[in-house]
C-alpha positions as MATLAB code, in Angstrom:
seq = 'XXXXXXXXXXXXXXXXXXXXXXXXXXXXXXXXXXXXXXXXXXXXXXXXXXXXXXXXXXXXXXXXXXXXXXXXXXXXXXXXXXXXXXXXXXXXXXXXXXXXXXXXXXXXXXXXXXXXXXXXXXXXXXXXXXXXXXXXXXXXXXXXXXXXXXXXXXXXXXXXXXXXXXXXXXXXXXXXXXXXXXXXXXXXXXXXXXXXXXXXXXXXXXXXXXXXXXXXXXXXXXXXXXXXXXXXXXXXXXXXXXXXXXXXXXXXXXXXXXXXXXXXXXXXXXXXXXXXXXXXXXXXXXXXXXXXXXXXXXXXXXXXXXXXXXXXXXXXXXXXXXXXXXXXXXXXXXXXXXXXXXXXXXXXXXXXXXXXXXXXXXXXXXXXXXXXXXXXXXXXXXXXXXXXXXXXXXXXXXXXXXXXXXXXXXXXXXXXXXXXXXXXXXXXXXXXXXXXXXXXXXXXXXXXXXXXXXXXXXXXXXXXXXXXXXXXXXXXXXXXXXXXXXXXXXXXXXXXXXXXXXXXXXXXXXXXXXXXXXXXXXXXXXXXXXXXXXXXXXXXXXXXXXXXXXXXXXXXXXXXXXXXXXXXXXXXXXXXXXXXXXXXXXXXXXXXXXXXXXXXXXXXXXXXXXXXXXXXXXXXXXXXXXXXXXXXXXXXX';
ca = [
     173.017  108.914   61.147;
     170.991  108.811   58.058;
     167.509  109.944   58.359;
     165.168  107.321   58.106;
     162.608  109.511   56.133;
     162.917  112.921   54.506;
     160.096  115.206   53.654;
     160.868  118.866   51.990;
     157.445  119.580   50.565;
     156.756  122.725   52.847;
     157.700  126.022   51.393;
     158.346  127.566   54.543;
     159.328  126.880   58.200;
     157.907  123.583   59.854;
     157.050  124.690   63.581;
     155.175  121.517   64.764;
     155.077  117.811   63.976;
     152.383  115.632   65.712;
     151.765  111.838   66.065;
     148.700  109.368   67.076;
     149.600  107.284   69.962;
     149.614  103.853   68.734;
     150.504  104.305   64.886;
     154.071  104.862   64.193;
     153.245  105.161   60.448;
     151.442  108.868   60.354;
     153.348  111.806   60.875;
     151.620  115.372   60.413;
     153.317  118.596   59.975;
     152.440  121.977   60.646;
     153.865  125.079   58.698;
     154.458  128.609   58.084;
     153.387  128.121   54.457;
     149.769  127.742   56.071;
     149.533  124.015   55.082;
     149.248  121.128   57.451;
     150.656  117.821   55.715;
     149.954  114.336   56.661;
     152.871  111.887   56.251;
     152.117  108.046   55.757;
     155.556  106.152   55.832;
     153.867  103.244   54.531;
     153.451  105.080   51.086;
     157.191  106.557   51.143;
     159.816  107.976   53.024;
     160.774  111.129   51.123;
     159.252  113.474   48.738;
     159.034  112.462   44.621;
     162.437  113.170   43.211;
     163.010  116.352   40.981;
     162.263  115.580   37.206;
     159.904  112.626   37.982;
     156.345  112.658   36.218;
     154.396  113.260   39.697;
     156.930  115.798   41.441;
     154.184  117.252   43.680;
     153.415  115.609   46.801;
     149.712  115.332   47.512;
     150.087  115.418   51.275;
     147.785  118.675   52.122;
     145.446  117.613   54.877;
     144.444  121.009   55.523;
     145.082  124.094   53.134;
     144.738  127.262   55.276;
     146.442  129.826   53.066;
     143.147  131.979   53.007;
     142.142  131.336   56.459;
     143.522  133.799   58.722;
     141.275  136.623   60.251;
     142.173  139.401   62.468;
     138.732  139.473   64.430;
     135.792  137.780   64.996;
     133.533  139.876   62.496;
     135.752  139.826   59.866;
     135.808  136.927   57.472;
     138.917  135.034   56.720;
     141.279  135.990   53.969;
     144.914  135.866   55.037;
     147.433  133.435   55.254;
     147.293  131.660   58.368;
     150.884  130.627   59.262;
     150.750  127.265   61.596;
     152.511  127.242   64.701;
     151.328  124.331   66.135;
     148.977  120.776   65.901;
     147.991  118.419   68.057;
     145.884  115.016   67.872;
     143.279  114.175   70.310;
     144.779  111.084   72.482;
     141.220  109.836   73.057;
     139.482  110.547   69.727;
     142.353  110.584   67.148;
     139.898  111.988   64.282;
     139.812  115.307   66.071;
     142.765  117.523   65.221;
     143.687  120.681   66.779;
     145.718  123.677   64.889;
     146.768  127.224   65.903;
     148.629  129.759   63.915;
     148.950  133.572   63.102;
     145.916  134.714   64.477;
     144.141  134.530   67.551;
     141.547  131.731   66.718;
     142.521  127.879   67.614;
     140.452  125.522   65.377;
     139.121  121.951   65.576;
     138.755  119.663   62.842;
     137.485  116.331   62.251;
     139.704  114.393   59.781;
     136.799  112.131   58.954;
     134.927  115.225   57.166;
     137.799  116.656   55.551;
     138.430  116.406   51.953;
     140.951  113.911   50.285;
     144.489  115.082   50.249;
     145.654  117.612   47.729;
     149.033  119.232   46.387;
     149.711  123.036   46.914;
     149.524  123.820   43.381;
     146.012  125.685   43.789;
     144.804  127.264   46.983;
     141.441  125.965   47.764;
     138.874  127.262   50.337;
     139.639  126.431   54.015;
     137.671  123.269   55.043;
     134.584  123.778   57.650;
     136.123  123.233   61.334;
     133.652  121.809   64.090;
     134.834  124.739   66.604;
     136.588  127.981   66.888;
     138.251  128.535   70.337;
     139.306  131.958   71.122;
     139.201  134.256   74.785;
     136.156  136.900   73.996;
     138.500  139.610   74.848;
     140.894  138.533   72.405;
     138.258  138.152   69.592;
     137.620  141.907   68.289;
     141.088  143.281   68.671;
     142.194  143.241   65.339;
     145.730  142.969   66.381;
     147.881  141.822   63.611;
     150.878  140.576   66.148;
     148.326  138.436   68.009;
     148.856  134.748   67.267;
     149.241  131.502   68.981;
     152.449  129.777   69.681;
     151.018  126.272   70.918;
     147.770  124.329   71.516;
     147.352  121.005   73.065;
     144.692  118.655   74.231;
     144.516  117.514   77.806;
     145.318  113.725   78.800;
     141.803  112.865   78.585;
     140.917  114.743   75.615;
     138.006  117.033   77.099;
     140.047  120.356   77.027;
     142.396  122.287   75.231;
     145.465  124.571   76.460;
     146.052  127.493   74.287;
     149.617  129.776   74.725;
     149.488  133.437   72.724;
     152.557  135.402   71.912;
     152.383  138.457   74.200;
     149.567  136.990   75.940;
     148.847  134.421   78.549;
     147.952  130.693   78.754;
     144.270  129.920   78.396;
     142.208  126.766   79.314;
     138.968  125.708   77.546;
     136.451  123.197   77.096;
     136.504  121.188   74.016;
     132.561  121.214   73.662;
     132.294  118.282   71.274;
     128.704  117.776   72.075;
     127.691  121.371   71.012;
     126.432  122.383   74.347;
     128.783  124.445   75.881;
     127.720  127.765   78.071;
     131.143  129.566   77.133;
     130.121  129.849   73.409;
     129.548  133.384   72.002;
     129.043  135.083   68.841;
     129.489  139.058   68.096;
     126.288  139.876   69.590;
     127.342  138.682   72.976;
     130.555  140.684   72.715;
     128.582  143.697   72.548;
     126.615  142.965   75.344;
     129.734  142.106   77.329;
     130.693  145.869   77.457;
     127.325  147.341   77.758;
     125.018  148.229   80.477;
     121.493  147.093   80.492;
     118.724  146.425   83.160;
     118.073  143.027   81.598;
     120.561  139.936   81.616;
     120.019  136.912   79.703;
     116.614  138.346   78.611;
     115.102  138.677   82.197;
     114.618  142.216   83.554;
     116.261  142.280   87.188;
     114.496  144.569   89.770;
     116.613  146.286   92.377;
     114.184  145.679   95.105;
     113.921  141.776   94.352;
     117.732  142.052   93.941;
     117.809  143.747   97.582;
     115.192  141.358   99.194;
     117.050  138.255   98.062;
     120.161  139.567   99.187;
     118.807  140.466  102.763;
     117.228  136.664  102.573;
     120.520  135.052  101.565;
     122.567  137.003  103.939;
     120.397  135.479  107.086;
     121.304  132.204  106.195;
     124.615  132.053  104.416;
     127.459  133.024  106.495;
     125.573  131.244  109.645;
     124.731  128.060  107.808;
     125.953  127.579  104.650;
     129.443  128.552  104.125;
     132.355  127.065  105.171;
     135.138  128.129  107.661;
     137.492  127.746  104.618;
     135.420  130.110  102.216;
     134.869  133.025  105.114;
     138.754  132.863  105.926;
     139.850  132.909  102.196;
     137.384  135.949  101.829;
     138.917  137.669  104.775;
     142.116  137.416  103.317;
     141.341  138.929  100.171;
     139.671  141.907  101.352;
     142.524  142.308  103.773;
     144.825  142.454  100.498;
     142.280  145.072   98.677;
     142.130  147.190  101.910;
     145.919  147.067  102.411;
     146.028  146.655  106.204;
     149.256  147.122  107.527;
     149.352  144.273  109.932;
     148.962  141.599  107.055;
     151.071  143.110  104.467;
     154.415  144.465  106.147;
     157.351  144.215  103.690;
     155.171  143.391  100.693;
     154.604  145.327   97.625;
     150.987  146.256   96.806;
     150.702  144.154   93.702;
     152.253  141.249   95.460;
     149.487  141.200   98.102;
     146.924  141.760   95.000;
     148.108  138.560   93.857;
     147.481  136.825   97.494;
     144.205  138.226   97.275;
     143.563  136.838   93.695;
     144.361  133.522   94.882;
     142.299  133.649   97.611;
     139.516  134.476   95.665;
     140.214  131.730   92.984;
     140.351  128.991   95.782;
     136.953  130.222   96.931;
     135.323  130.370   93.398;
     137.270  127.445   91.580;
     138.628  125.222   94.102;
     135.274  123.627   95.277;
     134.135  125.581   98.388;
     130.367  125.275   99.166;
     129.061  128.927   98.675;
     126.081  130.481   98.161;
     124.902  133.356   95.687;
     125.835  136.124   98.076;
     129.416  135.036   98.834;
     129.502  134.318   95.145;
     128.657  137.868   94.111;
     131.045  139.451   96.885;
     133.933  137.314   95.871;
     133.518  138.279   92.372;
     133.585  141.994   92.888;
     136.336  141.744   95.431;
     138.561  139.559   92.600;
     137.373  142.127   89.998;
     138.734  145.252   92.486;
     142.062  143.567   93.168;
     142.297  142.997   89.623;
     141.899  146.562   88.638;
     144.522  147.240   91.343;
     147.272  144.822   90.053;
     147.081  145.928   86.444;
     148.864  143.216   85.133;
     147.958  142.630   81.069;
     144.245  142.152   80.533;
     143.656  142.222   84.286;
     140.736  144.880   83.515;
     139.565  142.573   80.931;
     139.155  139.514   83.626;
     137.482  142.154   85.907;
     134.750  142.743   83.222;
     134.059  139.101   83.018;
     133.575  139.032   86.857;
     131.626  141.668   87.226;
     129.274  140.548   84.646;
     128.850  137.299   86.576;
     128.312  139.161   89.459;
     125.694  141.044   88.019;
     123.464  138.218   86.917;
     123.191  137.444   91.018;
     122.769  141.569   91.674;
     122.245  144.013   89.493;
     121.826  146.776   92.200;
     125.062  146.687   93.588;
     126.471  149.946   93.946;
     129.979  148.781   94.254;
     129.810  146.531   91.250;
     128.586  149.710   89.150;
     131.690  151.214   90.243;
     133.960  148.481   89.695;
     132.965  148.295   86.153;
     133.101  151.890   85.251;
     136.793  151.625   86.440;
     137.415  148.640   84.550;
     135.857  149.918   80.977;
     137.968  153.079   81.671;
     141.368  150.808   81.961;
     140.421  149.266   78.367;
     139.616  152.872   77.021;
     135.815  151.974   76.470;
     134.773  155.453   77.816;
     130.861  155.536   76.542;
     130.211  152.396   77.893;
     132.165  153.457   81.435;
     130.219  156.317   81.674;
     127.141  154.616   81.382;
     127.671  152.232   84.331;
     129.070  155.465   86.274;
     125.940  157.230   85.928;
     123.941  154.049   87.255;
     126.317  154.351   90.229;
     125.465  157.607   90.793;
     121.851  157.172   90.422;
     122.374  154.569   93.576;
     124.247  157.504   95.357;
     123.882  160.917   93.691;
     125.610  162.548   97.066;
     128.789  160.278   96.544;
     131.818  162.765   95.706;
     133.984  159.830   94.421;
     131.580  158.770   92.007;
     131.050  162.626   90.765;
     134.399  162.961   90.523;
     134.676  159.577   88.371;
     131.863  160.865   86.295;
     133.485  164.037   85.308;
     136.959  162.141   84.808;
     135.503  159.809   82.535;
     133.716  162.473   80.442;
     137.024  164.135   80.068;
     138.638  160.988   78.588;
     135.674  160.608   76.346;
     136.008  163.817   74.978;
     139.493  163.954   74.511;
     139.357  160.236   72.864;
     136.841  161.679   70.357;
     139.076  164.828   69.508;
     141.709  162.565   68.890;
     139.431  160.371   66.671;
     138.260  163.305   64.760;
     141.568  164.312   63.990;
     142.888  161.045   62.815;
     139.984  161.096   60.567;
     140.683  164.513   59.146;
     144.372  163.633   58.689;
     143.570  160.410   56.899;
     141.170  161.985   54.404;
     143.925  164.736   53.719;
     146.811  162.532   53.209;
     146.693  158.749   53.340;
     150.014  158.470   54.638;
     149.287  160.572   57.552;
     146.462  158.744   58.786;
     148.296  157.000   61.515;
     151.632  154.610   62.101;
     151.601  151.377   60.372;
     153.746  148.931   62.177;
     156.009  146.772   60.457;
     153.843  143.620   61.256;
     150.684  145.528   59.629;
     152.951  145.736   56.565;
     153.583  141.900   56.837;
     150.416  140.809   57.530;
     148.730  142.718   54.976;
     151.072  141.281   52.476;
     151.225  137.759   53.464;
     147.974  136.537   51.502;
     149.422  138.020   48.305;
     153.038  136.909   48.867;
     152.744  133.257   47.895;
     151.397  134.078   44.137;
     154.069  136.487   43.620;
     156.925  134.126   44.996;
     155.754  131.217   42.661;
     156.456  133.632   39.542;
     160.054  134.429   37.783;
     161.993  136.771   39.983;
     162.199  139.408   37.091;
     158.406  139.427   37.004;
     158.445  139.948   40.776;
     160.737  142.472   40.825;
     158.639  144.733   38.218;
     155.591  144.074   40.189;
     156.980  144.924   44.000;
     157.094  148.236   45.484;
     159.503  149.669   48.393;
     158.672  150.970   51.810;
     161.146  153.021   53.623;
     161.048  152.144   57.159;
     162.542  154.471   59.708;
     163.734  152.818   63.071;
     165.735  154.073   66.324;
     167.343  151.339   68.540;
     169.593  151.474   71.626;
     173.146  150.376   71.108;
     173.682  149.631   74.698;
     171.117  147.181   75.076;
     169.701  149.166   78.143;
     166.010  149.804   77.493;
     165.482  151.755   80.866;
     168.238  154.248   80.049;
     167.598  157.746   77.778;
     170.843  158.393   76.894;
     170.799  159.826   73.479;
     174.072  159.240   72.198;
     173.593  155.204   72.589;
     170.299  155.666   70.265;
     170.914  154.704   66.540;
     168.638  156.230   63.914;
     168.126  154.894   60.803;
     166.140  153.640   58.042;
     166.033  150.787   55.626;
     163.924  149.542   53.140;
     161.544  146.439   52.372;
     160.445  145.461   49.106;
     157.021  144.686   49.328;
     154.656  142.266   46.766;
     152.775  144.593   44.926;
     149.058  143.391   44.087;
     148.478  143.498   40.591;
     144.821  143.704   38.918;
     144.824  140.253   38.024;
     145.864  139.133   41.894;
     142.761  141.475   43.078;
     140.633  139.994   40.979;
     141.709  136.549   41.837;
     141.623  137.494   45.489;
     138.156  139.187   45.324;
     136.638  135.865   43.894;
     138.378  133.894   46.356;
     136.999  135.151   49.627;
     137.059  132.187   52.201;
     135.040  131.887   54.869;
     136.044  128.292   56.874;
     132.839  128.285   58.899;
     130.270  125.426   58.918;
     127.440  128.215   58.591;
     128.621  129.906   55.593;
     130.144  129.015   51.966;
     132.235  131.535   50.096;
     131.739  134.721   50.289;
     131.303  137.237   47.324;
     130.311  141.327   47.422;
     126.874  140.691   47.936;
     127.075  138.302   50.445;
     126.938  139.164   54.176;
     129.405  137.456   56.255;
     128.038  135.653   59.279;
     130.537  135.088   61.624;
     130.753  131.791   63.554;
     130.484  131.038   67.178;
     133.353  130.706   69.124;
     134.095  128.807   72.608;
     135.304  131.474   75.381;
     138.099  130.569   77.906;
     137.492  128.995   81.324;
     140.678  129.757   83.039;
     143.676  131.877   82.608;
     147.248  131.435   83.806;
     149.698  134.462   84.197;
     153.115  135.152   85.159;
     155.440  134.026   82.649;
     156.559  135.555   79.580;
     155.777  134.720   75.984;
     157.321  137.818   73.549;
     160.556  136.571   71.919;
     159.648  133.457   70.622;
     157.013  131.817   68.466;
     157.277  128.156   69.387;
     156.484  128.460   73.505;
     155.068  125.304   74.641;
     152.007  125.522   77.379;
     151.429  121.689   78.199;
     149.698  119.456   80.813;
     151.456  117.972   83.696;
     150.527  114.842   85.469;
     148.847  111.794   84.363;
     145.297  113.481   84.678;
     146.593  116.892   83.666;
     145.904  118.577   87.089;
     148.528  120.951   86.679;
     149.546  123.460   83.896;
     153.207  124.391   82.744;
     154.789  127.156   80.501;
     158.182  127.817   79.105;
     158.940  131.696   79.373;
     161.397  134.102   78.048;
     163.120  135.252   81.535;
     164.685  131.361   81.374;
     162.219  130.051   83.627;
     159.278  127.637   83.406;
     155.944  127.940   85.540;
     153.522  125.771   87.021;
     150.015  126.286   87.538;
     147.254  124.447   89.310;
     144.798  123.718   86.458;
     141.330  124.101   88.185;
     142.059  127.418   90.207;
     144.850  128.991   88.215;
     146.863  129.140   91.538;
     150.766  129.672   90.768;
     152.720  126.424   92.305;
     155.987  126.819   91.206;
     158.871  128.681   89.266;
     162.433  127.072   88.039;
     165.222  128.210   86.404;
     165.314  125.869   83.012;
     167.594  127.641   80.532;
     170.403  130.459   80.137;
     167.826  132.612   78.208;
     164.436  131.229   76.986;
     162.664  127.903   77.828;
     160.668  127.069   74.831;
     159.436  123.587   75.156;
     157.817  121.453   78.088;
     156.691  117.775   77.760;
     155.518  115.666   80.750;
     156.337  111.651   80.530;
     152.860  110.184   79.839;
     152.696  108.076   82.921;
     155.692  108.631   84.912;
     156.696  111.944   87.372;
     159.562  113.225   84.755;
     159.322  116.298   82.816;
     161.464  117.279   79.747;
     162.092  121.113   79.119;
     164.317  122.972   76.496;
     165.237  126.260   75.198;
     168.144  127.897   73.030;
     170.836  126.718   74.658;
     172.655  123.423   74.154;
     170.752  121.429   76.778;
     167.543  119.307   77.341;
     166.692  119.123   81.145;
     164.968  116.232   82.738;
     163.165  117.236   86.075;
     161.792  114.522   88.511;
     160.364  115.172   92.139;
     163.080  113.311   93.469;
     166.135  114.310   91.716;
     169.317  114.398   93.448;
     170.590  117.882   92.873;
     168.239  120.828   94.309;
     166.217  122.972   91.493;
     167.307  126.800   90.784;
     164.841  129.048   91.307;
     166.496  132.428   90.031;
     170.014  131.822   89.754;
     170.884  130.478   93.060;
     170.379  127.060   94.612;
     166.808  126.385   96.679;
     169.037  125.449   99.476;
     170.545  128.871   99.994;
     167.367  131.024   99.490;
     165.115  131.479  102.350;
     161.163  130.845  101.885;
     160.499  134.754  102.304;
     163.382  135.735   99.867;
     162.210  133.235   97.225;
     158.843  134.487   97.443;
     159.779  138.066   97.125;
     162.027  136.682   94.024;
     159.188  134.920   92.352;
     156.936  137.805   92.882;
     159.549  140.115   91.197;
     159.998  138.002   88.352;
     156.639  137.686   87.388;
     156.099  141.344   87.762;
     158.845  142.114   85.497;
     157.405  139.429   83.073;
     153.928  141.390   82.945;
     156.138  144.748   82.010;
     158.036  142.497   79.248;
     154.425  141.323   77.692;
     153.453  144.762   77.211;
     156.207  145.193   74.813;
     155.370  143.988   71.321;
     157.376  142.681   68.493;
     157.887  146.151   67.022;
     159.688  147.091   70.258;
     162.345  144.542   69.725;
     162.361  144.170   65.999;
     164.650  147.055   64.782;
     167.318  146.043   67.169;
     166.960  142.300   65.530;
     166.970  143.876   62.196;
     170.169  145.849   62.897;
     172.143  142.662   64.100;
     171.409  140.894   61.105;
     172.329  144.029   58.948;
     175.492  143.966   60.891;
     176.279  140.053   60.925;
     175.382  139.301   57.302;
     175.699  142.625   55.477;
     172.371  143.042   53.750;
     172.250  145.460   51.119;
     169.692  148.019   51.219;
     166.415  147.365   49.433;
     167.597  143.345   49.494;
     165.580  142.375   52.742;
     162.845  139.952   52.002;
     159.629  141.016   54.440;
     159.591  137.338   55.646;
     163.043  137.338   56.911;
     162.218  139.826   59.325;
     160.040  137.288   61.373;
     161.840  136.462   64.563;
     162.519  132.674   64.816;
];
């Protein structure tokens, strides 16, 4: 079929298209070239032909080629490769974008400057809000990026899916009043021990007195039977009582306990402050034992909430110390361990914990000194530079170098030799040395010239409402960011960077996401409770879309089929490769939990872990010659 419209103004891959409900004339396109373009079919259905007087398309609505940032405190200055965009259904002037950093951005199209061409890179326009889970805002991980962002059906919430991470739900916060909004100062307080919470000094005696008063009323009069039973289940899973855990692996029982706590805290149960404190501490302990990716960070969040209720709880201080140790914040962990020791100086377990943390802290400080000495004596010996760090560092300068003649680019390029090893058999778990291929390849990286440095130095973009373009004498003031309110875990999002997470149902009461294991997952939105796992592709499920008002879901992956799902389908769905009819309930549960556990282990891998094999396969198939591979061709599609 002849296409109705054909636009080719983007210079890199287009990852997402967005449309406005009820408006068939306008299409928005998000691309890895750092621009979001608006195409109005009433003005034309193709780009201007080559050689015309007005060859450049003036369709750039957002120029974000200098908007990416590695952490909350760092000013934006890198290329933001856009991976996703969405238009708010109830307020179409609101535009949401996500790309190659940890922050989703909300824009008001009414406040944006007129559309332009991409001939000149402009400062990123101010956005309405930034969105990022607090524990992901300060990592500086160049490989962390969003693969999908979307609005809820009522337009009041947003859903964000990260590569190598989980799916997160956040409030839109259009009116500017949101208790989950945080700044750099809040991030520091998040990890620190302090007897004051929200500026209020908490007395242990007052806290204990309030606990006694609360305990006299709570379990007898206020609490529902459902809440008490759920708490009993959670504590049994934590204590590993055999009569309730026969045939269940430890981490599986922790999942059941965590979901019981989720139901108490987020399911609308009537609970008082004492039960809430108890449930927060129990869920934190279960998270620390399960040890899925970022479970320790979720435990820190719960324990900070618990401290607002009672700051003198012994078990809360012990759990916080353990959680901070798991995220390698040993100095802060030691502060909480000392506080717990002050409440019970005769406790041998706490004394052992303090000694262990001291040893970990001493080892970490020693390694830091060695790394500092090595980096001063030899810049190349300062540490291992990952391939994604190289790509991230050169993204901001690559566009300018690509625009010039090839001869000029080659003169200003520098080569980096990259050593790698990869398994020939494809079995990651085996240590068979004969099956490991060692080698090296050269990457040509655009070298920044003096003029480019000057241009980059005078073109520091902030993109925040509270600050203008920065210079060397101006201190960058990081913007406030909206934090998460729910997390959805169990799937794996590493292999592809277009993996979607979507709202299901007319009211968006459920959340669905694709996964690298060929399955797609469904959770309850309010509590994060896992609902179902279905086999949707031979390899990877990328896209999931729900019908606006019918009970129909469409999924697609990398095989040649698009699948349509309905509750009344004549063919039974597939769970893990066999039909649901042939799998007993107990075996199905075990298979689901095994699949989720396997996905969590895969999440701990990074693109650096799988990139060498992909590079080797591409060399074998296409016969690249050494030194001719452009860095951006290494990105996994």
